[in-house]
Amino acid sequence: MKNNPRTLTAWTYYDWANSVHSLVIVSSIFPVYFSATALNDAGGPMISFLGFPIKNSVLFSYTVSAAFLFTALLSPVCSAIADYSGRKKAFMKFFCYTGAISCSLLYFFTRETTTFAVICFWISLIGWSGSIVFYNSYLPDIATEDQFDRVSARGFSMGYIGSVLLMILNLLVILKREWFGNISEALASRIAFLTVGLWWIGFAQIPFRRLPDGIRKERKTSNYLLNGFKELRHVWTELQDRPLAKRFLIAFLVYNMGVQTVMYVATIFGSDELKLPGQSLIITILLIQLVAIPGAYSFSRLSEKLGNTYALMIAVVIWIGICACAYFVATESQFFALAGVVGLVMGGIQSLSRSTYSKLIPATTDTASYFSFYDVTEKSSIVMGTLLYGLIEQLTGSMRNSVLALLVLFVIGLLLLWRIPSQKIYGVRLGKAEVL
């Protein structure tokens, strides 16, 4: 039964559980610790990774690219197995536990174990992103279309609240180390990595108890690898009869390259380009999460009044302004102000993108395949965005030039969204009439 309050609440708790990875590992404490730890013997940023010399910030960006490239190739296979076995939740659990355990292993990250830590970070990204595709695919299964925007926004908001709570506890350990036996700042940071894994696994048990296993499809062949990519081709074929859905995915691919790259490299930018202190960066990222909660709900309300497409266009325009300002930002106060604006639109554009796609896919039980396609699109955008960002920095020696490239991506994404009409009606999933 759809719109069951207990099931919807349980579903949102996976955002609560996994979002600590996005905040602590991707956006705040780990990037700061990485910049301070992944150094050569002379204390410089050029390090050796698997025998290759590379700047630590470029390595961070390339690691993100490699992780999401691997996930983009893996998720179609896993989605096909989930569809034909009816074990969607089992795969969600596998990726969840893989990512959480990898986060916990970052407790052993020191300068001497940098290669090991980079590999653990890479695996944690695979675990996080792999579980999300199955998590997202539950939305059309448990909610009716008129509830997609609200439930999606609620999930993101739960994620922000949960991650902020754990971040506050981690900050308490880092800033008040004398309360915990005068431990070093490095040890306090590594304890934070351990708590992410425990929090993630612990709270994930709530959705794991309530969500259904999935609907088993008739098996066409035992070749799951072939099935996975056949499903993607089948989804792409069906999208030819849904031109607005196809246009949305193309626009999403482009503007999401900018959104995700900003989220993954913002802290490294503040640390390496602006030389901001680590504690200030961590507190800034914490404030971004707090701003993102009303931001997600505000864009949900905006979509109800103007339609999803116009709401997304407004968000992309704000992102264009963010990139333009980031190119010129030079002081700590300017960075903090810009970070506040990022928080305002960060949750809104992610939540609306997920719910918009949910409205456009056909009314079918094969949600895993459709969200596998969405996941491949999303992960491809992250791969291309972070790879482009790292490559431009490597070639030009400046992250600011990389920021300009992201600005161009947002402009292109805005033009692509402009091609999609926006009206405030529902029912688009039941036929070919797609109006947003």
Short mmCIF file of C-alpha atoms in Angstrom, two decimals:
data_model
loop_
_atom_site.label_atom_id
_atom_site.label_comp_id
_atom_site.label_asym_id
_atom_site.label_seq_id
_atom_site.Cartn_x
_atom_site.Cartn_y
_atom_site.Cartn_z
CA MET A 1 0.00 0.00 0.00
CA LYS A 2 1.40 3.37 -1.05
CA ASN A 3 1.64 6.44 1.21
CA ASN A 4 1.85 4.32 4.35
CA PRO A 5 3.18 6.80 6.95
CA ARG A 6 5.40 4.25 8.70
CA THR A 7 6.93 3.05 5.44
CA LEU A 8 7.54 6.59 4.20
CA THR A 9 9.18 7.54 7.51
CA ALA A 10 11.34 4.41 7.45
CA TRP A 11 12.41 5.23 3.88
CA THR A 12 13.54 8.73 4.87
CA TYR A 13 15.69 7.24 7.63
CA TYR A 14 18.10 5.90 5.04
CA ASP A 15 18.83 9.51 4.14
CA TRP A 16 19.37 10.07 7.87
CA ALA A 17 21.75 7.09 7.96
CA ASN A 18 23.85 7.60 4.82
CA SER A 19 24.07 11.40 4.64
CA VAL A 20 26.77 11.42 7.32
CA HIS A 21 29.06 10.02 4.63
CA SER A 22 28.34 12.98 2.36
CA LEU A 23 28.93 15.49 5.16
CA VAL A 24 31.79 14.06 7.20
CA ILE A 25 33.68 12.01 4.60
CA VAL A 26 33.06 13.91 1.38
CA SER A 27 32.46 17.51 2.39
CA SER A 28 34.12 18.41 5.67
CA ILE A 29 36.35 16.52 8.10
CA PHE A 30 37.90 14.00 5.71
CA PRO A 31 38.88 16.53 2.97
CA VAL A 32 40.47 18.79 5.60
CA TYR A 33 42.29 15.85 7.17
CA PHE A 34 43.29 14.60 3.71
CA SER A 35 44.84 17.96 2.75
CA ALA A 36 46.79 18.03 6.02
CA THR A 37 47.88 14.39 5.93
CA ALA A 38 48.37 13.35 2.29
CA LEU A 39 51.72 15.14 1.99
CA ASN A 40 55.23 14.23 0.92
CA ASP A 41 58.19 13.97 3.32
CA ALA A 42 58.89 17.69 2.89
CA GLY A 43 55.30 18.59 3.72
CA GLY A 44 54.37 19.46 0.14
CA PRO A 45 51.16 18.50 -1.74
CA MET A 46 52.92 16.46 -4.48
CA ILE A 47 52.70 12.84 -3.37
CA SER A 48 53.26 9.41 -4.90
CA PHE A 49 50.21 7.22 -5.46
CA LEU A 50 50.79 3.72 -6.84
CA GLY A 51 54.13 4.95 -8.17
CA PHE A 52 52.76 8.05 -9.91
CA PRO A 53 53.48 11.62 -8.73
CA ILE A 54 50.28 13.63 -8.30
CA LYS A 55 49.02 16.65 -6.37
CA ASN A 56 46.85 15.61 -3.43
CA SER A 57 43.85 17.77 -4.43
CA VAL A 58 43.94 16.35 -7.97
CA LEU A 59 44.14 12.83 -6.53
CA PHE A 60 41.05 13.57 -4.42
CA SER A 61 39.11 14.69 -7.49
CA TYR A 62 40.27 11.74 -9.61
CA THR A 63 39.37 9.28 -6.84
CA VAL A 64 35.81 10.58 -6.86
CA SER A 65 35.73 10.23 -10.66
CA ALA A 66 37.04 6.65 -10.55
CA ALA A 67 34.56 5.61 -7.85
CA PHE A 68 31.51 6.86 -9.70
CA LEU A 69 32.75 5.49 -13.02
CA PHE A 70 33.00 2.06 -11.41
CA THR A 71 29.52 2.42 -9.89
CA ALA A 72 28.03 3.54 -13.20
CA LEU A 73 29.32 0.33 -14.79
CA LEU A 74 28.33 -1.87 -11.85
CA SER A 75 24.82 -0.64 -11.04
CA PRO A 76 23.13 -1.94 -14.25
CA VAL A 77 24.35 -5.45 -13.46
CA CYS A 78 23.21 -5.23 -9.83
CA SER A 79 19.87 -3.70 -10.80
CA ALA A 80 19.21 -6.51 -13.26
CA ILE A 81 19.97 -9.14 -10.61
CA ALA A 82 17.73 -7.26 -8.15
CA ASP A 83 14.88 -7.17 -10.68
CA TYR A 84 15.04 -10.84 -11.60
CA SER A 85 15.63 -12.10 -8.08
CA GLY A 86 13.27 -9.71 -6.29
CA ARG A 87 16.06 -8.85 -3.83
CA LYS A 88 16.32 -5.11 -4.20
CA LYS A 89 16.76 -4.63 -0.46
CA ALA A 90 19.54 -7.23 -0.27
CA PHE A 91 21.63 -5.24 -2.76
CA MET A 92 20.90 -2.03 -0.90
CA LYS A 93 22.20 -3.71 2.26
CA PHE A 94 25.35 -4.99 0.52
CA PHE A 95 26.37 -1.56 -0.73
CA CYS A 96 25.43 0.05 2.58
CA TYR A 97 27.60 -2.30 4.64
CA THR A 98 30.48 -2.09 2.14
CA GLY A 99 30.50 1.70 2.29
CA ALA A 100 30.11 1.88 6.07
CA ILE A 101 32.91 -0.58 6.81
CA SER A 102 35.23 1.32 4.41
CA CYS A 103 34.48 4.55 6.29
CA SER A 104 35.36 2.88 9.58
CA LEU A 105 38.69 1.69 8.16
CA LEU A 106 39.67 5.32 7.54
CA TYR A 107 40.37 5.37 11.28
CA PHE A 108 43.80 3.98 10.30
CA PHE A 109 44.59 6.87 7.89
CA THR A 110 48.03 8.38 8.55
CA ARG A 111 50.67 9.83 6.22
CA GLU A 112 52.22 6.37 5.98
CA THR A 113 48.90 4.76 4.97
CA THR A 114 47.76 7.32 2.39
CA THR A 115 47.41 4.77 -0.42
CA PHE A 116 45.32 2.50 1.82
CA ALA A 117 43.15 5.46 2.84
CA VAL A 118 42.54 6.56 -0.75
CA ILE A 119 41.41 3.03 -1.61
CA CYS A 120 39.07 2.96 1.41
CA PHE A 121 37.68 6.36 0.41
CA TRP A 122 37.14 5.03 -3.12
CA ILE A 123 35.28 1.96 -1.86
CA SER A 124 33.17 4.05 0.54
CA LEU A 125 32.01 6.17 -2.40
CA ILE A 126 31.09 3.02 -4.33
CA GLY A 127 29.14 1.69 -1.35
CA TRP A 128 27.32 4.96 -0.82
CA SER A 129 26.43 5.57 -4.45
CA GLY A 130 25.55 1.92 -5.08
CA SER A 131 23.03 1.86 -2.22
CA ILE A 132 21.44 5.11 -3.34
CA VAL A 133 20.24 3.73 -6.68
CA PHE A 134 18.17 1.07 -4.89
CA TYR A 135 17.05 3.55 -2.23
CA ASN A 136 15.83 6.04 -4.86
CA SER A 137 14.01 3.32 -6.77
CA TYR A 138 11.74 2.73 -3.78
CA LEU A 139 10.13 6.18 -4.09
CA PRO A 140 7.59 5.27 -6.83
CA ASP A 141 6.91 1.98 -5.00
CA ILE A 142 5.92 3.53 -1.67
CA ALA A 143 4.42 6.93 -2.61
CA THR A 144 1.89 8.26 -5.10
CA GLU A 145 3.00 10.83 -7.64
CA ASP A 146 1.40 13.81 -5.88
CA GLN A 147 3.60 13.04 -2.86
CA PHE A 148 6.93 12.67 -4.70
CA ASP A 149 8.16 16.25 -4.18
CA ARG A 150 7.24 16.33 -0.48
CA VAL A 151 8.55 12.87 0.36
CA SER A 152 11.78 13.45 -1.58
CA ALA A 153 12.34 16.78 0.19
CA ARG A 154 11.57 15.16 3.52
CA GLY A 155 14.20 12.50 2.85
CA PHE A 156 16.88 15.08 2.05
CA SER A 157 15.90 17.11 5.11
CA MET A 158 16.17 14.04 7.32
CA GLY A 159 19.61 13.48 5.86
CA TYR A 160 20.71 17.02 6.67
CA ILE A 161 19.39 16.82 10.24
CA GLY A 162 20.98 13.44 10.95
CA SER A 163 24.34 14.38 9.47
CA VAL A 164 24.38 17.67 11.38
CA LEU A 165 23.76 15.88 14.68
CA LEU A 166 26.70 13.53 14.14
CA MET A 167 28.85 16.40 12.89
CA ILE A 168 28.17 18.35 16.09
CA LEU A 169 29.28 15.36 18.14
CA ASN A 170 32.42 15.00 16.01
CA LEU A 171 33.18 18.71 16.29
CA LEU A 172 32.81 18.46 20.06
CA VAL A 173 35.53 15.80 20.10
CA ILE A 174 37.79 17.80 17.74
CA LEU A 175 37.38 21.21 19.42
CA LYS A 176 37.23 20.01 23.04
CA ARG A 177 39.89 17.35 22.97
CA GLU A 178 40.79 18.01 26.60
CA TRP A 179 37.41 16.54 27.56
CA PHE A 180 38.49 13.28 25.97
CA GLY A 181 41.90 12.79 27.50
CA ASN A 182 43.81 15.42 25.47
CA ILE A 183 43.80 13.28 22.34
CA SER A 184 45.44 14.68 19.22
CA GLU A 185 43.43 16.50 16.56
CA ALA A 186 44.38 13.76 14.10
CA LEU A 187 43.00 11.05 16.37
CA ALA A 188 39.82 13.07 16.92
CA SER A 189 39.34 13.25 13.15
CA ARG A 190 39.93 9.53 12.72
CA ILE A 191 37.37 8.80 15.43
CA ALA A 192 34.90 10.82 13.35
CA PHE A 193 35.49 8.48 10.39
CA LEU A 194 34.77 5.49 12.63
CA THR A 195 31.52 7.01 13.93
CA VAL A 196 30.29 7.53 10.35
CA GLY A 197 30.44 3.79 9.69
CA LEU A 198 28.69 2.91 12.95
CA TRP A 199 25.97 5.56 12.47
CA TRP A 200 25.37 4.51 8.86
CA ILE A 201 24.95 0.80 9.68
CA GLY A 202 22.96 1.43 12.85
CA PHE A 203 20.24 3.72 11.49
CA ALA A 204 20.01 1.82 8.19
CA GLN A 205 18.32 -0.98 10.13
CA ILE A 206 15.13 1.14 10.34
CA PRO A 207 14.43 1.18 6.57
CA PHE A 208 15.76 -2.36 6.21
CA ARG A 209 13.02 -3.58 8.57
CA ARG A 210 10.15 -1.72 6.87
CA LEU A 211 10.90 -1.58 3.14
CA PRO A 212 9.65 -4.45 0.92
CA ASP A 213 12.12 -6.78 -0.76
CA GLY A 214 10.98 -5.96 -4.29
CA ILE A 215 8.94 -7.63 -7.01
CA ARG A 216 10.52 -10.55 -8.80
CA LYS A 217 10.46 -10.36 -12.59
CA GLU A 218 10.33 -13.25 -15.01
CA ARG A 219 13.88 -14.30 -15.86
CA LYS A 220 14.71 -13.90 -19.54
CA THR A 221 18.21 -15.30 -19.41
CA SER A 222 20.77 -16.31 -16.82
CA ASN A 223 23.27 -13.79 -18.18
CA TYR A 224 22.80 -11.03 -15.62
CA LEU A 225 25.59 -8.93 -17.09
CA LEU A 226 23.84 -8.92 -20.45
CA ASN A 227 20.45 -8.37 -18.81
CA GLY A 228 21.64 -5.28 -16.97
CA PHE A 229 22.74 -3.44 -20.07
CA LYS A 230 19.75 -4.74 -22.02
CA GLU A 231 17.53 -3.13 -19.39
CA LEU A 232 19.32 0.19 -19.86
CA ARG A 233 18.86 -0.06 -23.61
CA HIS A 234 15.19 -0.93 -23.06
CA VAL A 235 14.75 2.14 -20.84
CA TRP A 236 16.47 4.31 -23.45
CA THR A 237 14.16 2.90 -26.14
CA GLU A 238 11.09 3.70 -24.05
CA LEU A 239 12.41 7.21 -23.45
CA GLN A 240 12.22 7.86 -27.20
CA ASP A 241 8.42 7.91 -26.75
CA ARG A 242 8.81 10.28 -23.80
CA PRO A 243 10.72 13.22 -25.30
CA LEU A 244 10.39 15.45 -22.25
CA ALA A 245 11.82 12.75 -19.99
CA LYS A 246 14.69 12.35 -22.43
CA ARG A 247 15.29 16.11 -22.49
CA PHE A 248 15.22 16.23 -18.71
CA LEU A 249 17.86 13.51 -18.38
CA ILE A 250 20.15 15.31 -20.83
CA ALA A 251 19.72 18.58 -18.94
CA PHE A 252 20.23 16.74 -15.63
CA LEU A 253 23.45 15.18 -16.92
CA VAL A 254 24.88 18.61 -17.70
CA TYR A 255 23.83 20.73 -14.72
CA ASN A 256 24.48 17.90 -12.27
CA MET A 257 28.12 17.84 -13.44
CA GLY A 258 28.43 21.26 -11.86
CA VAL A 259 26.33 20.59 -8.75
CA GLN A 260 28.08 17.42 -7.70
CA THR A 261 31.57 18.71 -8.46
CA VAL A 262 31.02 21.78 -6.28
CA MET A 263 29.81 19.55 -3.46
CA TYR A 264 32.82 17.25 -3.69
CA VAL A 265 35.60 19.85 -4.06
CA ALA A 266 34.32 22.90 -2.16
CA THR A 267 36.26 22.08 1.01
CA ILE A 268 39.46 21.30 -0.91
CA PHE A 269 39.02 24.65 -2.71
CA GLY A 270 38.74 26.53 0.59
CA SER A 271 41.67 24.66 2.09
CA ASP A 272 44.15 24.73 -0.81
CA GLU A 273 43.15 27.80 -2.84
CA LEU A 274 42.09 30.17 -0.03
CA LYS A 275 44.26 28.63 2.74
CA LEU A 276 41.37 28.70 5.21
CA PRO A 277 41.83 26.97 8.58
CA GLY A 278 40.38 23.49 8.87
CA GLN A 279 38.06 24.22 11.79
CA SER A 280 36.52 27.19 9.98
CA LEU A 281 35.88 25.04 6.93
CA ILE A 282 34.23 22.29 8.96
CA ILE A 283 31.95 24.75 10.76
CA THR A 284 31.06 26.33 7.41
CA ILE A 285 30.04 22.99 5.95
CA LEU A 286 27.94 22.38 9.07
CA LEU A 287 26.10 25.66 8.52
CA ILE A 288 25.50 24.70 4.88
CA GLN A 289 23.62 21.62 6.06
CA LEU A 290 21.41 23.70 8.34
CA VAL A 291 20.57 26.12 5.53
CA ALA A 292 19.90 23.21 3.17
CA ILE A 293 16.97 21.94 5.27
CA PRO A 294 14.67 24.94 4.65
CA GLY A 295 16.15 25.16 1.15
CA ALA A 296 14.87 21.69 0.21
CA TYR A 297 11.37 22.48 1.47
CA SER A 298 11.37 25.93 -0.14
CA PHE A 299 12.08 24.52 -3.59
CA SER A 300 9.42 21.85 -3.02
CA ARG A 301 6.91 24.65 -2.36
CA LEU A 302 8.22 26.57 -5.34
CA SER A 303 7.66 23.57 -7.59
CA GLU A 304 4.06 23.36 -6.39
CA LYS A 305 3.47 26.96 -7.45
CA LEU A 306 5.52 27.19 -10.65
CA GLY A 307 6.12 23.59 -11.70
CA ASN A 308 9.25 21.46 -11.39
CA THR A 309 11.05 22.78 -14.45
CA TYR A 310 10.80 26.47 -13.54
CA ALA A 311 11.86 25.69 -9.98
CA LEU A 312 14.89 23.80 -11.29
CA MET A 313 15.75 26.68 -13.65
CA ILE A 314 15.71 29.13 -10.75
CA ALA A 315 18.08 26.83 -8.85
CA VAL A 316 20.45 26.57 -11.82
CA VAL A 317 20.51 30.38 -12.23
CA ILE A 318 21.59 30.65 -8.58
CA TRP A 319 24.30 28.06 -9.21
CA ILE A 320 25.59 30.16 -12.11
CA GLY A 321 25.87 33.11 -9.73
CA ILE A 322 27.69 30.92 -7.20
CA CYS A 323 30.35 29.91 -9.75
CA ALA A 324 30.80 33.50 -10.94
CA CYS A 325 31.35 34.67 -7.37
CA ALA A 326 33.60 31.71 -6.52
CA TYR A 327 36.04 32.73 -9.25
CA PHE A 328 36.63 36.06 -7.48
CA VAL A 329 36.24 35.01 -3.83
CA ALA A 330 39.34 35.87 -1.83
CA THR A 331 38.46 36.23 1.86
CA GLU A 332 37.10 33.96 4.56
CA SER A 333 33.92 36.02 5.00
CA GLN A 334 33.23 35.93 1.23
CA PHE A 335 33.65 32.16 1.23
CA PHE A 336 31.27 31.80 4.19
CA ALA A 337 28.61 33.95 2.49
CA LEU A 338 28.93 31.97 -0.72
CA ALA A 339 28.70 28.70 1.21
CA GLY A 340 25.38 29.85 2.68
CA VAL A 341 23.94 30.30 -0.80
CA VAL A 342 25.25 26.87 -1.81
CA GLY A 343 23.38 25.37 1.13
CA LEU A 344 20.17 27.09 0.08
CA VAL A 345 20.08 25.50 -3.37
CA MET A 346 22.00 22.27 -2.72
CA GLY A 347 19.14 20.29 -1.24
CA GLY A 348 16.50 21.87 -3.45
CA ILE A 349 18.05 20.94 -6.77
CA GLN A 350 18.86 17.36 -5.67
CA SER A 351 15.41 16.76 -4.24
CA LEU A 352 13.58 18.24 -7.23
CA SER A 353 15.72 16.31 -9.70
CA ARG A 354 14.84 13.01 -8.04
CA SER A 355 11.12 13.76 -7.77
CA THR A 356 10.93 15.16 -11.31
CA TYR A 357 12.35 11.95 -12.72
CA SER A 358 9.95 9.92 -10.57
CA LYS A 359 7.05 11.77 -12.19
CA LEU A 360 8.32 11.11 -15.69
CA ILE A 361 8.94 7.38 -15.57
CA PRO A 362 6.03 5.10 -16.61
CA ALA A 363 3.74 3.52 -14.05
CA THR A 364 5.63 0.23 -13.86
CA THR A 365 6.94 -2.13 -11.22
CA ASP A 366 10.35 -2.08 -12.94
CA THR A 367 11.53 0.93 -10.95
CA ALA A 368 15.00 -0.50 -10.30
CA SER A 369 15.85 -0.45 -14.01
CA TYR A 370 14.57 3.10 -14.49
CA PHE A 371 16.44 4.34 -11.47
CA SER A 372 19.49 2.41 -12.57
CA PHE A 373 19.36 4.50 -15.74
CA TYR A 374 18.98 7.65 -13.62
CA ASP A 375 21.85 6.49 -11.44
CA VAL A 376 24.11 5.87 -14.44
CA THR A 377 23.25 9.35 -15.70
CA GLU A 378 24.00 10.88 -12.31
CA LYS A 379 27.23 8.97 -11.81
CA SER A 380 28.39 9.78 -15.34
CA SER A 381 27.86 13.46 -14.61
CA ILE A 382 29.96 13.18 -11.44
CA VAL A 383 32.72 11.35 -13.32
CA MET A 384 32.82 13.95 -16.11
CA GLY A 385 32.50 16.92 -13.76
CA THR A 386 35.19 15.94 -11.25
CA LEU A 387 37.47 14.68 -14.05
CA LEU A 388 37.10 17.98 -15.90
CA TYR A 389 37.71 19.95 -12.70
CA GLY A 390 40.83 17.97 -11.81
CA LEU A 391 42.18 18.02 -15.35
CA ILE A 392 41.84 21.79 -15.73
CA GLU A 393 43.52 22.31 -12.35
CA GLN A 394 46.33 19.95 -13.34
CA LEU A 395 46.89 21.70 -16.68
CA THR A 396 46.53 25.31 -15.49
CA GLY A 397 47.61 25.02 -11.87
CA SER A 398 44.54 26.91 -10.62
CA MET A 399 41.20 25.72 -9.26
CA ARG A 400 39.63 29.05 -10.25
CA ASN A 401 39.90 28.10 -13.91
CA SER A 402 38.09 24.87 -13.07
CA VAL A 403 35.30 26.90 -11.48
CA LEU A 404 34.80 28.79 -14.75
CA ALA A 405 34.31 25.47 -16.53
CA LEU A 406 31.56 24.60 -14.06
CA LEU A 407 29.87 27.93 -14.77
CA VAL A 408 29.71 27.03 -18.47
CA LEU A 409 28.11 23.69 -17.59
CA PHE A 410 25.37 25.41 -15.59
CA VAL A 411 24.65 27.81 -18.46
CA ILE A 412 24.28 24.88 -20.87
CA GLY A 413 22.09 23.05 -18.36
CA LEU A 414 19.84 26.09 -18.04
CA LEU A 415 19.39 26.29 -21.82
CA LEU A 416 18.50 22.60 -21.93
CA LEU A 417 15.94 22.98 -19.14
CA TRP A 418 14.43 25.90 -21.06
CA ARG A 419 13.31 23.39 -23.69
CA ILE A 420 11.06 21.60 -21.17
CA PRO A 421 7.58 23.13 -20.56
CA SER A 422 6.57 23.59 -16.93
CA GLN A 423 3.00 23.39 -15.71
CA LYS A 424 1.58 22.57 -12.31
CA ILE A 425 -0.33 19.34 -13.00
CA TYR A 426 0.02 15.68 -12.11
CA GLY A 427 -0.74 12.35 -13.76
CA VAL A 428 2.09 12.41 -16.27
CA ARG A 429 3.27 8.89 -15.44
CA LEU A 430 0.07 7.27 -16.64
CA GLY A 431 0.42 8.18 -20.29
CA LYS A 432 2.67 9.87 -22.79
CA ALA A 433 1.52 13.36 -21.88
CA GLU A 434 4.50 14.64 -19.94
CA VAL A 435 4.00 18.09 -18.45
CA LEU A 436 6.01 19.38 -15.54
#
